[in-house]
Amino acid sequence: MERLILILFILSETFFNIHAQSGTDVNAVLTKLFVTDGYNKKIRPIKNQSLPVDIPTEFVLNNIIEFDEQNEALKTAGYLFLYWKDEYLAWNPSDFGGVEIIFVPQDDIWKPDVTLANSFKTFTGLGSSFLNVRLLFDGTIFWYPFQVLESTCSVDITYFPFDIQSCDLKFTAWSYEKDDVDLNLGSNGISLKDYTPNNQWDVVSTSSNEINTGESAVNFTIKMKRKPNFYILNIVAPVILLSLLNAFTFVLPVASGERAGYSVTVFLSLAVFLTIVASEMPNNSENTSIFSVYLMTMTTFSTLIVMLTLVEVRLSIRTIPDQPINKFYQVLYKLSLLLQCNGCRTRDKVVPLQNKDENPKDDTDVDENVYDLPANWHDVLDSIDFLLFWFFVIVTVIVTTACMLAARNGGIK
Ligand SMILES: *[C@@H]1O[C@H](CO)[C@@H](O)[C@H](O)[C@H]1NC(C)=O
Ligand SMILES: *[C@@H]1O[C@H](CO)[C@@H](O)[C@H](O)[C@H]1NC(C)=O
């Protein structure tokens, strides 16, 4: 039955020859329906009032105008396509010169008070009074109210910028129960036949379902995926580059006197991105994005690096006789030597001059201990720089890779 009506609708313009109708005949039909029969638009259009009016519904999405993540609102343009049978609006075409189809203003007939239930701003009926409905001689009415819809849509930002958002559009015949008006799904659910692509969001899939709680409502779901390139180029890539610069603080010699300034600059740049990202994200604490966590981790590293740098600057003004190099720094120095594999190289097997003078007799023990000891604080600083540089490079690469993979893979699912 639904299929048949749909086919009739599609054919209506060609099949029912509107152009063969004369104005006088159409006027006669209108007079019969609205004057002679005394049509009352307050009556539910079914003669047996214990039966529901069956209204198949389809949503045609024209475009996604805007998705406001911060306010969690989706603005779309589209129209509903609804049809039903009004038993009080039927006529016999052969009595009226073959008139089969007429147009009447939507406010002149009974129609369900369909509204967008999860509306973000206004709560109004669909369509406007200037729209017409198409009326077939057997009483079938085709109504396709166009509307710019603003719906609420809760945002899940976890996988930003690879996130997929799922937004519902719930339409309900507000005053009616399912027993009065049966709003149900037409054959198509959401149709994308008139869809114009959006430059920020791709529609991945759509679905629709009826709500079976006695409420007369249908639910259309649009799943959309962010196009990530803009955010990768403008936010993600700069942050990753800054994180690498962070580690390179330890390449700059302490003696240059610019190291503290450099590390603070990197810290401030990261802080700027923290602000930018915060302004892009919805102000909710329900879910945190992996990228925010990454950015926060990098800012924490940066803070650590600033602190370590300041400590190193302080160490750099120490002198040997006054402040001897204690065990802790000796261990760091040895560790650094070990990692640099200095012991494997023959050219390093030169006994430091100063030690030779002090212990000229211990020639045999010398290769075990003596050249493993730092000669001055400068050596200690070099080894600390070496260790910290590689530590931060490796940790940054690991954390970056892990976060990006997590966001990417999570977003794909
Ligand atoms: C109206 O419909 C109900 C439910 O199908 C049926 O029981 C009843 O007999 C019908 N009434 C009339 C007047 O046809
Ligand atoms: C609408 O449908 C979606 C997907 O099937 C579902 O997750 C959501 O809960 C439904 N919304 C309502 C109001 O039933």
GROMACS .gro file of C-alpha atoms and ligand atoms in nm:
model
  441
    1MET     CA    1   0.000   0.000   0.000
    2GLU     CA    2   0.275   0.247   0.101
    3ARG     CA    3   0.477   0.157  -0.204
    4LEU     CA    4   0.177   0.213  -0.423
    5ILE     CA    5   0.111   0.554  -0.276
    6LEU     CA    6   0.474   0.647  -0.321
    7ILE     CA    7   0.467   0.543  -0.682
    8LEU     CA    8   0.148   0.740  -0.725
    9PHE     CA    9   0.321   1.040  -0.577
   10ILE     CA   10   0.617   1.011  -0.808
   11LEU     CA   11   0.391   0.968  -1.103
   12SER     CA   12   0.142   1.227  -0.988
   13GLU     CA   13   0.281   1.503  -1.201
   14THR     CA   14   0.287   1.302  -1.518
   15PHE     CA   15   0.022   1.042  -1.450
   16PHE     CA   16  -0.246   1.276  -1.326
   17ASN     CA   17  -0.263   1.535  -1.588
   18ILE     CA   18  -0.278   1.856  -1.389
   19HIS     CA   19  -0.263   2.064  -1.703
   20ALA     CA   20  -0.582   1.919  -1.841
   21GLN     CA   21  -0.777   2.043  -1.540
   22SER     CA   22  -0.989   2.350  -1.579
   23GLY     CA   23  -1.004   2.618  -1.313
   24THR     CA   24  -1.378   2.588  -1.288
   25ASP     CA   25  -1.353   2.217  -1.208
   26VAL     CA   26  -1.087   2.275  -0.943
   27ASN     CA   27  -1.305   2.545  -0.793
   28ALA     CA   28  -1.597   2.301  -0.789
   29VAL     CA   29  -1.383   2.046  -0.602
   30LEU     CA   30  -1.275   2.307  -0.348
   31THR     CA   31  -1.634   2.419  -0.301
   32LYS     CA   32  -1.748   2.061  -0.249
   33LEU     CA   33  -1.475   1.980   0.004
   34PHE     CA   34  -1.460   2.296   0.207
   35VAL     CA   35  -1.810   2.446   0.172
   36THR     CA   36  -2.066   2.181   0.086
   37ASP     CA   37  -1.910   1.904   0.296
   38GLY     CA   38  -1.813   2.152   0.565
   39TYR     CA   39  -1.459   2.023   0.618
   40ASN     CA   40  -1.343   2.071   0.974
   41LYS     CA   41  -0.968   2.066   1.015
   42LYS     CA   42  -0.998   2.000   1.387
   43ILE     CA   43  -1.118   1.645   1.326
   44ARG     CA   44  -0.865   1.368   1.296
   45PRO     CA   45  -0.914   1.263   0.932
   46ILE     CA   46  -1.041   0.913   0.985
   47LYS     CA   47  -1.404   0.817   0.997
   48ASN     CA   48  -1.360   0.545   1.258
   49GLN     CA   49  -1.201   0.754   1.532
   50SER     CA   50  -1.080   0.451   1.722
   51LEU     CA   51  -0.822   0.384   1.451
   52PRO     CA   52  -0.490   0.572   1.427
   53VAL     CA   53  -0.395   0.784   1.127
   54ASP     CA   54  -0.105   0.611   0.960
   55ILE     CA   55   0.169   0.857   0.858
   56PRO     CA   56   0.484   0.725   0.693
   57THR     CA   57   0.769   0.972   0.732
   58GLU     CA   58   1.091   1.023   0.546
   59PHE     CA   59   1.361   1.280   0.605
   60VAL     CA   60   1.547   1.433   0.315
   61LEU     CA   61   1.874   1.589   0.427
   62ASN     CA   62   1.982   1.880   0.209
   63ASN     CA   63   2.295   1.985   0.392
   64ILE     CA   64   2.471   2.017   0.721
   65ILE     CA   65   2.494   2.390   0.771
   66GLU     CA   66   2.699   2.400   1.086
   67PHE     CA   67   2.802   2.182   1.374
   68ASP     CA   68   2.869   2.393   1.678
   69GLU     CA   69   3.068   2.161   1.903
   70GLN     CA   70   3.102   2.408   2.184
   71ASN     CA   71   2.730   2.453   2.226
   72GLU     CA   72   2.659   2.099   2.108
   73ALA     CA   73   2.415   2.209   1.843
   74LEU     CA   74   2.373   2.079   1.490
   75LYS     CA   75   2.219   2.297   1.223
   76THR     CA   76   2.084   2.115   0.922
   77ALA     CA   77   1.859   2.201   0.632
   78GLY     CA   78   1.618   1.947   0.500
   79TYR     CA   79   1.259   1.852   0.475
   80LEU     CA   80   1.032   1.585   0.602
   81PHE     CA   81   0.815   1.402   0.358
   82LEU     CA   82   0.493   1.279   0.514
   83TYR     CA   83   0.180   1.143   0.362
   84TRP     CA   84  -0.149   1.022   0.497
   85LYS     CA   85  -0.506   0.972   0.392
   86ASP     CA   86  -0.768   1.226   0.483
   87GLU     CA   87  -1.099   1.042   0.449
   88TYR     CA   88  -1.291   1.370   0.450
   89LEU     CA   89  -1.106   1.506   0.150
   90ALA     CA   90  -1.192   1.255  -0.122
   91TRP     CA   91  -1.388   1.315  -0.437
   92ASN     CA   92  -1.480   1.131  -0.750
   93PRO     CA   93  -1.282   1.271  -1.046
   94SER     CA   94  -1.547   1.180  -1.303
   95ASP     CA   95  -1.794   1.412  -1.128
   96PHE     CA   96  -1.554   1.707  -1.156
   97GLY     CA   97  -1.428   1.705  -1.514
   98GLY     CA   98  -1.145   1.463  -1.433
   99VAL     CA   99  -0.976   1.673  -1.162
  100GLU     CA  100  -0.739   1.436  -0.983
  101ILE     CA  101  -0.503   1.655  -0.793
  102ILE     CA  102  -0.525   1.994  -0.627
  103PHE     CA  103  -0.309   2.209  -0.404
  104VAL     CA  104  -0.430   2.358  -0.079
  105PRO     CA  105  -0.250   2.573   0.179
  106GLN     CA  106  -0.121   2.357   0.462
  107ASP     CA  107  -0.312   2.558   0.722
  108ASP     CA  108  -0.649   2.479   0.563
  109ILE     CA  109  -0.643   2.108   0.640
  110TRP     CA  110  -0.582   1.882   0.935
  111LYS     CA  111  -0.218   1.792   0.979
  112PRO     CA  112  -0.023   1.631   1.264
  113ASP     CA  113   0.153   1.883   1.489
  114VAL     CA  114   0.494   1.746   1.406
  115THR     CA  115   0.792   1.922   1.564
  116LEU     CA  116   1.157   1.856   1.618
  117ALA     CA  117   1.163   1.723   1.974
  118ASN     CA  118   1.532   1.780   2.043
  119SER     CA  119   1.530   2.134   1.911
  120PHE     CA  120   1.811   2.360   2.025
  121LYS     CA  121   1.637   2.696   2.003
  122THR     CA  122   1.275   2.722   1.908
  123PHE     CA  123   0.995   2.478   1.944
  124THR     CA  124   0.763   2.537   1.650
  125GLY     CA  125   0.553   2.338   1.412
  126LEU     CA  126   0.701   2.230   1.083
  127GLY     CA  127   0.648   2.415   0.761
  128SER     CA  128   0.498   2.757   0.732
  129SER     CA  129   0.156   2.875   0.631
  130PHE     CA  130   0.265   2.972   0.281
  131LEU     CA  131   0.342   2.608   0.194
  132ASN     CA  132   0.088   2.404   0.003
  133VAL     CA  133   0.011   2.038   0.033
  134ARG     CA  134  -0.069   1.816  -0.262
  135LEU     CA  135  -0.405   1.650  -0.241
  136LEU     CA  136  -0.505   1.346  -0.444
  137PHE     CA  137  -0.866   1.262  -0.527
  138ASP     CA  138  -0.869   0.960  -0.290
  139GLY     CA  139  -0.777   1.188   0.000
  140THR     CA  140  -0.404   1.115   0.006
  141ILE     CA  141  -0.209   1.417   0.121
  142PHE     CA  142   0.158   1.476   0.050
  143TRP     CA  143   0.324   1.724   0.281
  144TYR     CA  144   0.690   1.815   0.258
  145PRO     CA  145   0.770   2.095   0.497
  146PHE     CA  146   1.118   2.237   0.449
  147GLN     CA  147   1.295   2.359   0.757
  148VAL     CA  148   1.632   2.471   0.886
  149LEU     CA  149   1.660   2.252   1.193
  150GLU     CA  150   1.870   2.324   1.496
  151SER     CA  151   1.898   2.017   1.710
  152THR     CA  152   2.093   1.934   2.020
  153CYS     CA  153   2.363   1.676   1.973
  154SER     CA  154   2.595   1.561   2.245
  155VAL     CA  155   2.953   1.569   2.131
  156ASP     CA  156   3.207   1.300   2.205
  157ILE     CA  157   3.542   1.467   2.154
  158THR     CA  158   3.765   1.179   2.273
  159TYR     CA  159   3.920   1.108   1.936
  160PHE     CA  160   3.954   1.467   1.813
  161PRO     CA  161   4.043   1.540   1.532
  162PHE     CA  162   3.956   1.192   1.407
  163ASP     CA  163   3.618   1.189   1.579
  164ILE     CA  164   3.287   1.065   1.451
  165GLN     CA  165   2.975   1.232   1.586
  166SER     CA  166   2.634   1.081   1.592
  167CYS     CA  167   2.340   1.320   1.602
  168ASP     CA  168   1.972   1.240   1.641
  169LEU     CA  169   1.682   1.426   1.492
  170LYS     CA  170   1.369   1.323   1.674
  171PHE     CA  171   1.039   1.426   1.524
  172THR     CA  172   0.725   1.386   1.724
  173ALA     CA  173   0.356   1.452   1.673
  174TRP     CA  174   0.348   1.641   1.997
  175SER     CA  175  -0.015   1.618   2.108
  176TYR     CA  176  -0.086   1.268   1.987
  177GLU     CA  177  -0.021   0.921   2.114
  178LYS     CA  178   0.076   0.636   1.889
  179ASP     CA  179  -0.290   0.520   1.903
  180ASP     CA  180  -0.409   0.846   1.747
  181VAL     CA  181  -0.138   0.927   1.498
  182ASP     CA  182   0.102   0.656   1.397
  183LEU     CA  183   0.413   0.836   1.282
  184ASN     CA  184   0.626   0.565   1.130
  185LEU     CA  185   0.913   0.520   0.889
  186GLY     CA  186   0.856   0.535   0.518
  187SER     CA  187   1.048   0.312   0.286
  188ASN     CA  188   1.363   0.528   0.283
  189GLY     CA  189   1.432   0.655   0.634
  190ILE     CA  190   1.682   0.931   0.568
  191SER     CA  191   1.730   1.015   0.207
  192LEU     CA  192   2.050   1.179   0.083
  193LYS     CA  193   1.930   1.231  -0.271
  194ASP     CA  194   1.945   1.611  -0.239
  195TYR     CA  195   2.251   1.620  -0.017
  196THR     CA  196   2.523   1.879  -0.074
  197PRO     CA  197   2.851   1.787   0.098
  198ASN     CA  198   2.982   1.992   0.385
  199ASN     CA  199   3.344   2.102   0.394
  200GLN     CA  200   3.406   2.006   0.755
  201TRP     CA  201   3.199   1.694   0.798
  202ASP     CA  202   3.140   1.382   0.594
  203VAL     CA  203   2.817   1.193   0.643
  204VAL     CA  204   2.935   0.838   0.715
  205SER     CA  205   2.602   0.669   0.760
  206THR     CA  206   2.244   0.737   0.848
  207SER     CA  207   1.984   0.532   1.024
  208SER     CA  208   1.631   0.572   1.142
  209ASN     CA  209   1.406   0.403   1.389
  210GLU     CA  210   1.060   0.435   1.533
  211ILE     CA  211   1.016   0.504   1.898
  212ASN     CA  212   0.806   0.235   2.056
  213THR     CA  213   0.710   0.387   2.386
  214GLY     CA  214   0.357   0.488   2.295
  215GLU     CA  215   0.485   0.826   2.188
  216SER     CA  216   0.419   0.911   1.828
  217ALA     CA  217   0.774   0.977   1.715
  218VAL     CA  218   1.047   0.881   1.475
  219ASN     CA  219   1.420   0.913   1.523
  220PHE     CA  220   1.669   0.985   1.246
  221THR     CA  221   2.038   0.949   1.319
  222ILE     CA  222   2.316   1.109   1.118
  223LYS     CA  223   2.667   0.981   1.174
  224MET     CA  224   2.931   1.219   1.055
  225LYS     CA  225   3.306   1.217   1.051
  226ARG     CA  226   3.524   1.522   1.085
  227LYS     CA  227   3.752   1.602   0.794
  228PRO     CA  228   4.073   1.619   0.996
  229ASN     CA  229   4.321   1.788   0.759
  230PHE     CA  230   4.261   2.142   0.880
  231TYR     CA  231   4.323   2.047   1.241
  232ILE     CA  232   4.622   1.827   1.157
  233LEU     CA  233   4.792   2.109   0.970
  234ASN     CA  234   4.707   2.389   1.207
  235ILE     CA  235   4.705   2.234   1.550
  236VAL     CA  236   4.835   1.878   1.568
  237ALA     CA  237   5.148   1.918   1.356
  238PRO     CA  238   5.271   2.239   1.525
  239VAL     CA  239   5.223   2.082   1.868
  240ILE     CA  240   5.424   1.774   1.769
  241LEU     CA  241   5.701   1.994   1.630
  242LEU     CA  242   5.706   2.203   1.947
  243SER     CA  243   5.732   1.886   2.155
  244LEU     CA  244   6.045   1.792   1.961
  245LEU     CA  245   6.190   2.139   2.009
  246ASN     CA  246   6.134   2.083   2.378
  247ALA     CA  247   6.389   1.799   2.385
  248PHE     CA  248   6.641   2.003   2.186
  249THR     CA  249   6.677   2.239   2.480
  250PHE     CA  250   6.958   2.010   2.593
  251VAL     CA  251   7.150   2.057   2.270
  252LEU     CA  252   7.197   2.426   2.346
  253PRO     CA  253   7.511   2.464   2.563
  254VAL     CA  254   7.449   2.598   2.911
  255ALA     CA  255   7.736   2.836   2.856
  256SER     CA  256   7.544   3.017   2.581
  257GLY     CA  257   7.327   3.163   2.856
  258GLU     CA  258   7.015   3.135   2.641
  259ARG     CA  259   6.893   2.802   2.751
  260ALA     CA  260   6.651   2.918   3.019
  261GLY     CA  261   6.498   3.167   2.776
  262TYR     CA  262   6.465   2.904   2.506
  263SER     CA  263   6.292   2.649   2.727
  264VAL     CA  264   6.049   2.905   2.862
  265THR     CA  265   5.964   3.012   2.507
  266VAL     CA  266   5.875   2.656   2.411
  267PHE     CA  267   5.667   2.627   2.726
  268LEU     CA  268   5.473   2.943   2.640
  269SER     CA  269   5.412   2.830   2.282
  270LEU     CA  270   5.262   2.507   2.410
  271ALA     CA  271   5.049   2.706   2.654
  272VAL     CA  272   4.915   2.908   2.359
  273PHE     CA  273   4.809   2.588   2.183
  274LEU     CA  274   4.648   2.468   2.503
  275THR     CA  275   4.428   2.779   2.491
  276ILE     CA  276   4.347   2.733   2.122
  277VAL     CA  277   4.249   2.370   2.168
  278ALA     CA  278   4.039   2.453   2.474
  279SER     CA  279   3.847   2.708   2.270
  280GLU     CA  280   3.773   2.448   1.999
  281MET     CA  281   3.639   2.188   2.239
  282PRO     CA  282   3.297   2.179   2.400
  283ASN     CA  283   3.297   2.306   2.755
  284ASN     CA  284   3.208   1.975   2.907
  285SER     CA  285   3.391   1.745   3.138
  286GLU     CA  286   3.211   1.428   3.036
  287ASN     CA  287   3.485   1.314   2.804
  288THR     CA  288   3.837   1.440   2.755
  289SER     CA  289   4.008   1.427   2.422
  290ILE     CA  290   4.323   1.224   2.383
  291PHE     CA  291   4.479   1.521   2.211
  292SER     CA  292   4.417   1.745   2.514
  293VAL     CA  293   4.580   1.486   2.734
  294TYR     CA  294   4.875   1.474   2.494
  295LEU     CA  295   4.906   1.850   2.493
  296MET     CA  296   4.890   1.858   2.871
  297THR     CA  297   5.160   1.588   2.892
  298MET     CA  298   5.383   1.788   2.662
  299THR     CA  299   5.327   2.102   2.867
  300THR     CA  300   5.421   1.905   3.178
  301PHE     CA  301   5.740   1.786   3.007
  302SER     CA  302   5.811   2.142   2.913
  303THR     CA  303   5.771   2.251   3.274
  304LEU     CA  304   6.009   1.975   3.382
  305ILE     CA  305   6.259   2.082   3.118
  306VAL     CA  306   6.247   2.443   3.238
  307MET     CA  307   6.313   2.326   3.594
  308LEU     CA  308   6.597   2.095   3.491
  309THR     CA  309   6.748   2.370   3.281
  310LEU     CA  310   6.751   2.607   3.575
  311VAL     CA  311   6.916   2.341   3.792
  312GLU     CA  312   7.180   2.289   3.524
  313VAL     CA  313   7.250   2.659   3.500
  314ARG     CA  314   7.306   2.653   3.872
  315LEU     CA  315   7.542   2.353   3.844
  316SER     CA  316   7.738   2.524   3.571
  317ILE     CA  317   7.875   2.782   3.812
  318ARG     CA  318   8.007   2.524   4.056
  319THR     CA  319   8.383   2.480   4.081
  320ILE     CA  320   8.572   2.167   4.172
  321PRO     CA  321   8.769   2.245   4.486
  322ASP     CA  322   8.475   2.411   4.662
  323GLN     CA  323   8.203   2.169   4.557
  324PRO     CA  324   8.332   1.822   4.483
  325ILE     CA  325   8.131   1.603   4.247
  326ASN     CA  326   7.923   1.371   4.462
  327LYS     CA  327   7.821   1.010   4.404
  328PHE     CA  328   7.492   1.093   4.232
  329TYR     CA  329   7.655   1.295   3.955
  330GLN     CA  330   7.931   1.038   3.922
  331VAL     CA  331   7.671   0.771   3.856
  332LEU     CA  332   7.504   0.992   3.594
  333TYR     CA  333   7.840   1.053   3.434
  334LYS     CA  334   7.922   0.682   3.421
  335LEU     CA  335   7.580   0.601   3.283
  336SER     CA  336   7.625   0.854   3.008
  337LEU     CA  337   7.971   0.713   2.926
  338LEU     CA  338   7.824   0.366   2.915
  339LEU     CA  339   7.547   0.473   2.678
  340GLN     CA  340   7.783   0.667   2.455
  341CYS     CA  341   8.004   0.359   2.458
  342ASN     CA  342   8.312   0.568   2.524
  343GLY     CA  343   8.484   0.276   2.688
  344CYS     CA  344   8.485   0.087   2.360
  345ARG     CA  345   8.690   0.354   2.190
  346THR     CA  346   9.065   0.339   2.219
  347ARG     CA  347   9.130   0.710   2.189
  348ASP     CA  348   8.957   0.764   2.521
  349LYS     CA  349   9.202   0.539   2.700
  350VAL     CA  350   9.417   0.833   2.796
  351VAL     CA  351   9.458   0.880   3.164
  352PRO     CA  352   9.361   1.233   3.264
  353LEU     CA  353   9.668   1.434   3.341
  354GLN     CA  354   9.567   1.550   3.682
  355ASN     CA  355   9.500   1.195   3.805
  356LYS     CA  356   9.833   1.074   3.676
  357ASP     CA  357  10.009   1.329   3.886
  358GLU     CA  358   9.821   1.241   4.197
  359ASN     CA  359   9.861   0.862   4.178
  360PRO     CA  360  10.162   0.783   3.967
  361LYS     CA  361  10.197   0.435   4.122
  362ASP     CA  362   9.847   0.295   4.061
  363ASP     CA  363   9.897   0.240   3.693
  364THR     CA  364   9.719  -0.096   3.695
  365ASP     CA  365   9.401   0.026   3.870
  366VAL     CA  366   9.375   0.333   3.656
  367ASP     CA  367   9.182   0.183   3.362
  368GLU     CA  368   8.914   0.048   3.595
  369ASN     CA  369   8.819   0.362   3.784
  370VAL     CA  370   9.001   0.677   3.701
  371TYR     CA  371   8.889   0.768   3.354
  372ASP     CA  372   8.536   0.687   3.454
  373LEU     CA  373   8.534   0.988   3.679
  374PRO     CA  374   8.436   1.333   3.563
  375ALA     CA  375   8.720   1.582   3.575
  376ASN     CA  376   8.502   1.887   3.635
  377TRP     CA  377   8.143   2.008   3.651
  378HIS     CA  378   8.146   2.080   3.284
  379ASP     CA  379   8.183   1.707   3.213
  380VAL     CA  380   7.896   1.634   3.447
  381LEU     CA  381   7.674   1.885   3.269
  382ASP     CA  382   7.761   1.737   2.933
  383SER     CA  383   7.664   1.393   3.049
  384ILE     CA  384   7.339   1.520   3.203
  385ASP     CA  385   7.256   1.696   2.875
  386PHE     CA  386   7.325   1.380   2.684
  387LEU     CA  387   7.103   1.170   2.909
  388LEU     CA  388   6.816   1.419   2.925
  389PHE     CA  389   6.821   1.486   2.551
  390TRP     CA  390   6.780   1.123   2.462
  391PHE     CA  391   6.538   1.062   2.745
  392PHE     CA  392   6.305   1.338   2.626
  393VAL     CA  393   6.343   1.255   2.258
  394ILE     CA  394   6.250   0.891   2.318
  395VAL     CA  395   5.966   0.964   2.558
  396THR     CA  396   5.824   1.233   2.327
  397VAL     CA  397   5.834   1.003   2.027
  398ILE     CA  398   5.670   0.720   2.221
  399VAL     CA  399   5.398   0.937   2.374
  400THR     CA  400   5.328   1.112   2.042
  401THR     CA  401   5.301   0.788   1.848
  402ALA     CA  402   5.083   0.627   2.114
  403CYS     CA  403   4.843   0.923   2.135
  404MET     CA  404   4.810   0.968   1.761
  405LEU     CA  405   4.752   0.599   1.702
  406ALA     CA  406   4.496   0.583   1.982
  407ALA     CA  407   4.305   0.881   1.841
  408ARG     CA  408   4.321   0.753   1.486
  409ASN     CA  409   4.219   0.398   1.560
  410GLY     CA  410   3.949   0.504   1.803
  411GLY     CA  411   3.808   0.744   1.544
  412ILE     CA  412   3.790   0.480   1.274
  413LYS     CA  413   3.580   0.245   1.485
  414LIG     C1  414  -1.362   0.097   1.437
  414LIG     O1  415  -1.246   0.019   1.449
  414LIG     C2  416  -1.245  -0.072   1.559
  414LIG     C3  417  -1.109  -0.133   1.567
  414LIG     O2  418  -1.071  -0.194   1.447
  414LIG     C4  419  -1.354  -0.172   1.540
  414LIG     O3  420  -1.355  -0.261   1.652
  414LIG     C5  421  -1.486  -0.100   1.529
  414LIG     O4  422  -1.588  -0.192   1.500
  414LIG     C6  423  -1.482   0.005   1.420
  414LIG     N1  424  -1.603   0.085   1.426
  414LIG     C7  425  -1.677   0.110   1.318
  414LIG     C8  426  -1.796   0.194   1.337
  414LIG     O5  427  -1.647   0.064   1.208
  415LIG     C1  428   1.780   0.731   1.801
  415LIG     O1  429   1.851   0.628   1.735
  415LIG     C2  430   1.983   0.613   1.776
  415LIG     C3  431   2.050   0.509   1.689
  415LIG     O2  432   1.970   0.400   1.665
  415LIG     C4  433   1.985   0.577   1.923
  415LIG     O3  434   2.119   0.565   1.968
  415LIG     C5  435   1.917   0.685   2.001
  415LIG     O4  436   1.911   0.652   2.139
  415LIG     C6  437   1.776   0.707   1.949
  415LIG     N1  438   1.720   0.823   2.016
  415LIG     C7  439   1.602   0.818   2.078
  415LIG     C8  440   1.553   0.946   2.137
  415LIG     O5  441   1.540   0.715   2.088
   0.00000   0.00000   0.00000
